Amino acid sequence: MNEVKHIIAVASGKGGVGKSTTAVNLALALKARGAEVGLLDADIYGPSQQLMLGVADDVRPEQQGGQFLLPVKAQGLKTMSMGYLVTDKTPMVWRGPMAGGALAQMLEQTLWGPLDYLIIDMPPGTGDVQLTLSQKARVAGAVIVTTPQDIALLDAQKGVEMFRKVDIPILGIVENMAMHVCSNCGHAEHIFGEEGGQRMAAEYGVPLLGSLPLQRSIREQTDAGNPTVVAEPDSAVAGLYLAMADKIAASLANRYDSAVKQFPEIKISDD
């Protein structure tokens, strides 16, 4: 873990808002910008990154020294997921502390190597896994994914408040499924409401990193194991993910620079 520069949690207050899709495309966007990136699927009960990255069901991580795991390489990312350790027919019937322990093991016992960013796809909610992460890792910041729908925003606000209580900065809000454009007539409609992510970002004084459309191709590409950033790198949607990656990278670089300036100046003389 000492070789990981920045850990970024991608979280949501509730499921079904496109958090995992955002996490994998954000990781790939940072990779496309030239960074070394890892992706940890921390959704212990419902891991999905194995499918989204096109990793075969029978792939298992190699072990080293009987204690450590080597990350599975997929789409240029170093990845780890509970999906690699169990079959898709094995339900994780665990209490919260056991799920938190599983996250700690995957986080600390994976030989990540040098990484610029480790993206953690968090489970929905504000439970044991989130608390374990805040205790076990120096998290650079969290990205909150929501839809414009009022009920999704309400749960997303709980996620923001939870990260603030454990002193993890909020890097920004991602508004998913913001608009649907009819493929036949071109009519644009805000199915889940309008500008909900923008209002939430303004309320908490954090950036709105991007507003993503409700688009069929995004779902089809991730289901096929070929997310949008690699499937259509020149598309408008891929451009939105790349812009999000740029904003996050700039934010973390600025924080790093300001932290460095706080160190005292060291002078060496013969006296």
mmCIF file of N, CA, C and O in Angstrom, residues 117-165:
data_model
loop_
_atom_site.group_PDB
_atom_site.id
_atom_site.type_symbol
_atom_site.label_atom_id
_atom_site.label_comp_id
_atom_site.label_asym_id
_atom_site.label_seq_id
_atom_site.Cartn_x
_atom_site.Cartn_y
_atom_site.Cartn_z
ATOM 1 N N TYR A 117 -3.085 5.795 -8.942
ATOM 2 C CA TYR A 117 -4.444 5.834 -8.387
ATOM 3 C C TYR A 117 -4.931 4.406 -8.129
ATOM 4 O O TYR A 117 -4.712 3.508 -8.949
ATOM 5 N N LEU A 118 -5.573 4.211 -7.011
ATOM 6 C CA LEU A 118 -6.323 2.988 -6.745
ATOM 7 C C LEU A 118 -7.782 3.389 -6.583
ATOM 8 O O LEU A 118 -8.154 4.069 -5.625
ATOM 9 N N ILE A 119 -8.605 2.992 -7.545
ATOM 10 C CA ILE A 119 -10.040 3.277 -7.505
ATOM 11 C C ILE A 119 -10.732 2.147 -6.752
ATOM 12 O O ILE A 119 -10.538 0.965 -7.075
ATOM 13 N N ILE A 120 -11.521 2.499 -5.758
ATOM 14 C CA ILE A 120 -12.250 1.492 -4.991
ATOM 15 C C ILE A 120 -13.739 1.643 -5.274
ATOM 16 O O ILE A 120 -14.339 2.679 -4.967
ATOM 17 N N ASP A 121 -14.314 0.619 -5.887
ATOM 18 C CA ASP A 121 -15.746 0.578 -6.167
ATOM 19 C C ASP A 121 -16.440 0.108 -4.894
ATOM 20 O O ASP A 121 -16.451 -1.079 -4.579
ATOM 21 N N MET A 122 -17.033 1.060 -4.168
ATOM 22 C CA MET A 122 -17.615 0.767 -2.868
ATOM 23 C C MET A 122 -19.002 0.146 -3.001
ATOM 24 O O MET A 122 -19.712 0.388 -3.982
ATOM 25 N N PRO A 123 -19.418 -0.633 -2.003
ATOM 26 C CA PRO A 123 -20.813 -1.077 -1.982
ATOM 27 C C PRO A 123 -21.720 0.096 -1.641
ATOM 28 O O PRO A 123 -21.260 1.089 -1.063
ATOM 29 N N PRO A 124 -22.996 0.029 -1.997
ATOM 30 C CA PRO A 124 -23.902 1.119 -1.620
ATOM 31 C C PRO A 124 -24.101 1.169 -0.109
ATOM 32 O O PRO A 124 -23.915 0.180 0.590
ATOM 33 N N GLY A 125 -24.467 2.349 0.371
ATOM 34 C CA GLY A 125 -24.776 2.481 1.791
ATOM 35 C C GLY A 125 -23.641 3.095 2.588
ATOM 36 O O GLY A 125 -22.656 3.604 2.049
ATOM 37 N N THR A 126 -23.784 3.023 3.916
ATOM 38 C CA THR A 126 -22.822 3.640 4.840
ATOM 39 C C THR A 126 -22.534 2.687 5.990
ATOM 40 O O THR A 126 -22.688 3.040 7.159
ATOM 41 N N GLY A 127 -22.092 1.475 5.645
ATOM 42 C CA GLY A 127 -21.939 0.448 6.663
ATOM 43 C C GLY A 127 -20.509 0.102 6.997
ATOM 44 O O GLY A 127 -19.597 0.932 6.923
ATOM 45 N N ASP A 128 -20.290 -1.175 7.356
ATOM 46 C CA ASP A 128 -19.003 -1.640 7.869
ATOM 47 C C ASP A 128 -17.881 -1.505 6.845
ATOM 48 O O ASP A 128 -16.741 -1.203 7.223
ATOM 49 N N VAL A 129 -18.175 -1.760 5.578
ATOM 50 C CA VAL A 129 -17.116 -1.694 4.569
ATOM 51 C C VAL A 129 -16.576 -0.267 4.458
ATOM 52 O O VAL A 129 -15.363 -0.044 4.379
ATOM 53 N N GLN A 130 -17.475 0.703 4.470
ATOM 54 C CA GLN A 130 -17.043 2.103 4.390
ATOM 55 C C GLN A 130 -16.204 2.489 5.604
ATOM 56 O O GLN A 130 -15.180 3.174 5.481
ATOM 57 N N LEU A 131 -16.633 2.066 6.792
ATOM 58 C CA LEU A 131 -15.889 2.386 8.009
ATOM 59 C C LEU A 131 -14.529 1.699 8.019
ATOM 60 O O LEU A 131 -13.524 2.279 8.436
ATOM 61 N N THR A 132 -14.487 0.453 7.545
ATOM 62 C CA THR A 132 -13.212 -0.262 7.479
ATOM 63 C C THR A 132 -12.235 0.457 6.568
ATOM 64 O O THR A 132 -11.046 0.600 6.888
ATOM 65 N N LEU A 133 -12.727 0.931 5.429
ATOM 66 C CA LEU A 133 -11.851 1.639 4.492
ATOM 67 C C LEU A 133 -11.257 2.883 5.137
ATOM 68 O O LEU A 133 -10.057 3.159 5.002
ATOM 69 N N SER A 134 -12.085 3.641 5.854
ATOM 70 C CA SER A 134 -11.596 4.869 6.476
ATOM 71 C C SER A 134 -10.562 4.586 7.552
ATOM 72 O O SER A 134 -9.690 5.421 7.829
ATOM 73 N N GLN A 135 -10.624 3.399 8.160
ATOM 74 C CA GLN A 135 -9.685 3.049 9.218
ATOM 75 C C GLN A 135 -8.393 2.436 8.685
ATOM 76 O O GLN A 135 -7.330 2.592 9.274
ATOM 77 N N LYS A 136 -8.481 1.728 7.567
ATOM 78 C CA LYS A 136 -7.350 0.953 7.067
ATOM 79 C C LYS A 136 -6.510 1.687 6.025
ATOM 80 O O LYS A 136 -5.374 1.290 5.772
ATOM 81 N N ALA A 137 -7.047 2.712 5.404
ATOM 82 C CA ALA A 137 -6.340 3.333 4.284
ATOM 83 C C ALA A 137 -6.392 4.850 4.379
ATOM 84 O O ALA A 137 -7.317 5.421 4.957
ATOM 85 N N ARG A 138 -5.370 5.489 3.814
ATOM 86 C CA ARG A 138 -5.365 6.948 3.688
ATOM 87 C C ARG A 138 -6.061 7.290 2.380
ATOM 88 O O ARG A 138 -5.432 7.291 1.312
ATOM 89 N N VAL A 139 -7.338 7.564 2.458
ATOM 90 C CA VAL A 139 -8.143 7.812 1.267
ATOM 91 C C VAL A 139 -8.004 9.274 0.857
ATOM 92 O O VAL A 139 -8.269 10.185 1.657
ATOM 93 N N ALA A 140 -7.587 9.502 -0.386
ATOM 94 C CA ALA A 140 -7.394 10.875 -0.866
ATOM 95 C C ALA A 140 -8.714 11.608 -1.019
ATOM 96 O O ALA A 140 -8.786 12.825 -0.843
ATOM 97 N N GLY A 141 -9.782 10.875 -1.345
ATOM 98 C CA GLY A 141 -11.075 11.515 -1.507
ATOM 99 C C GLY A 141 -12.109 10.543 -2.034
ATOM 100 O O GLY A 141 -11.787 9.425 -2.448
ATOM 101 N N ALA A 142 -13.360 10.974 -2.003
ATOM 102 C CA ALA A 142 -14.483 10.149 -2.450
ATOM 103 C C ALA A 142 -15.226 10.852 -3.572
ATOM 104 O O ALA A 142 -15.368 12.078 -3.570
ATOM 105 N N VAL A 143 -15.693 10.052 -4.514
ATOM 106 C CA VAL A 143 -16.569 10.522 -5.584
ATOM 107 C C VAL A 143 -17.953 9.936 -5.328
ATOM 108 O O VAL A 143 -18.100 8.719 -5.178
ATOM 109 N N ILE A 144 -18.963 10.790 -5.250
ATOM 110 C CA ILE A 144 -20.320 10.357 -4.951
ATOM 111 C C ILE A 144 -21.124 10.308 -6.247
ATOM 112 O O ILE A 144 -21.211 11.305 -6.965
ATOM 113 N N VAL A 145 -21.702 9.137 -6.527
ATOM 114 C CA VAL A 145 -22.501 8.943 -7.740
ATOM 115 C C VAL A 145 -23.980 8.932 -7.364
ATOM 116 O O VAL A 145 -24.387 8.258 -6.409
ATOM 117 N N THR A 146 -24.767 9.682 -8.119
ATOM 118 C CA THR A 146 -26.202 9.739 -7.864
ATOM 119 C C THR A 146 -26.934 9.929 -9.182
ATOM 120 O O THR A 146 -26.317 10.171 -10.218
ATOM 121 N N THR A 147 -28.236 9.789 -9.153
ATOM 122 C CA THR A 147 -29.082 10.208 -10.260
ATOM 123 C C THR A 147 -29.807 11.482 -9.821
ATOM 124 O O THR A 147 -29.791 11.824 -8.634
ATOM 125 N N PRO A 148 -30.438 12.199 -10.746
ATOM 126 C CA PRO A 148 -31.133 13.435 -10.347
ATOM 127 C C PRO A 148 -32.384 13.199 -9.508
ATOM 128 O O PRO A 148 -32.958 14.157 -8.999
ATOM 129 N N GLN A 149 -32.794 11.955 -9.370
ATOM 130 C CA GLN A 149 -34.027 11.631 -8.652
ATOM 131 C C GLN A 149 -33.917 12.018 -7.176
ATOM 132 O O GLN A 149 -32.886 11.810 -6.538
ATOM 133 N N ASP A 150 -34.979 12.563 -6.627
ATOM 134 C CA ASP A 150 -34.945 13.061 -5.247
ATOM 135 C C ASP A 150 -34.568 11.979 -4.250
ATOM 136 O O ASP A 150 -33.789 12.226 -3.318
ATOM 137 N N ILE A 151 -35.105 10.763 -4.409
ATOM 138 C CA ILE A 151 -34.822 9.707 -3.443
ATOM 139 C C ILE A 151 -33.360 9.282 -3.520
ATOM 140 O O ILE A 151 -32.730 8.964 -2.508
ATOM 141 N N ALA A 152 -32.759 9.306 -4.729
ATOM 142 C CA ALA A 152 -31.343 8.983 -4.877
ATOM 143 C C ALA A 152 -30.485 10.076 -4.254
ATOM 144 O O ALA A 152 -29.465 9.805 -3.613
ATOM 145 N N LEU A 153 -30.881 11.330 -4.435
ATOM 146 C CA LEU A 153 -30.144 12.447 -3.853
ATOM 147 C C LEU A 153 -30.162 12.385 -2.331
ATOM 148 O O LEU A 153 -29.162 12.691 -1.671
ATOM 149 N N LEU A 154 -31.305 11.987 -1.771
ATOM 150 C CA LEU A 154 -31.420 11.888 -0.318
ATOM 151 C C LEU A 154 -30.418 10.882 0.234
ATOM 152 O O LEU A 154 -29.736 11.143 1.239
ATOM 153 N N ASP A 155 -30.304 9.728 -0.435
ATOM 154 C CA ASP A 155 -29.347 8.714 0.016
ATOM 155 C C ASP A 155 -27.908 9.144 -0.256
ATOM 156 O O ASP A 155 -27.002 8.839 0.522
ATOM 157 N N ALA A 156 -27.688 9.836 -1.372
ATOM 158 C CA ALA A 156 -26.341 10.314 -1.685
ATOM 159 C C ALA A 156 -25.857 11.316 -0.642
ATOM 160 O O ALA A 156 -24.671 11.350 -0.291
ATOM 161 N N GLN A 157 -26.762 12.130 -0.131
ATOM 162 C CA GLN A 157 -26.388 13.089 0.908
ATOM 163 C C GLN A 157 -25.895 12.372 2.163
ATOM 164 O O GLN A 157 -24.968 12.844 2.838
ATOM 165 N N LYS A 158 -26.494 11.234 2.470
ATOM 166 C CA LYS A 158 -26.024 10.455 3.617
ATOM 167 C C LYS A 158 -24.597 9.974 3.386
ATOM 168 O O LYS A 158 -23.788 9.920 4.321
ATOM 169 N N GLY A 159 -24.297 9.615 2.137
ATOM 170 C CA GLY A 159 -22.935 9.207 1.813
ATOM 171 C C GLY A 159 -21.948 10.341 2.004
ATOM 172 O O GLY A 159 -20.848 10.144 2.547
ATOM 173 N N VAL A 160 -22.319 11.543 1.589
ATOM 174 C CA VAL A 160 -21.447 12.705 1.769
ATOM 175 C C VAL A 160 -21.195 12.951 3.257
ATOM 176 O O VAL A 160 -20.050 13.163 3.691
ATOM 177 N N GLU A 161 -22.262 12.917 4.038
ATOM 178 C CA GLU A 161 -22.125 13.178 5.466
ATOM 179 C C GLU A 161 -21.269 12.108 6.142
ATOM 180 O O GLU A 161 -20.477 12.405 7.058
ATOM 181 N N MET A 162 -21.409 10.858 5.710
ATOM 182 C CA MET A 162 -20.619 9.784 6.297
ATOM 183 C C MET A 162 -19.135 10.000 6.048
ATOM 184 O O MET A 162 -18.306 9.894 6.965
ATOM 185 N N PHE A 163 -18.757 10.325 4.797
ATOM 186 C CA PHE A 163 -17.341 10.542 4.492
ATOM 187 C C PHE A 163 -16.801 11.754 5.235
ATOM 188 O O PHE A 163 -15.647 11.766 5.655
ATOM 189 N N ARG A 164 -17.619 12.768 5.409
ATOM 190 C CA ARG A 164 -17.163 13.940 6.158
ATOM 191 C C ARG A 164 -16.894 13.594 7.616
ATOM 192 O O ARG A 164 -15.944 14.108 8.219
ATOM 193 N N LYS A 165 -17.689 12.719 8.187
ATOM 194 C CA LYS A 165 -17.498 12.355 9.586
ATOM 195 C C LYS A 165 -16.201 11.587 9.808
ATOM 196 O O LYS A 165 -15.642 11.616 10.913
#
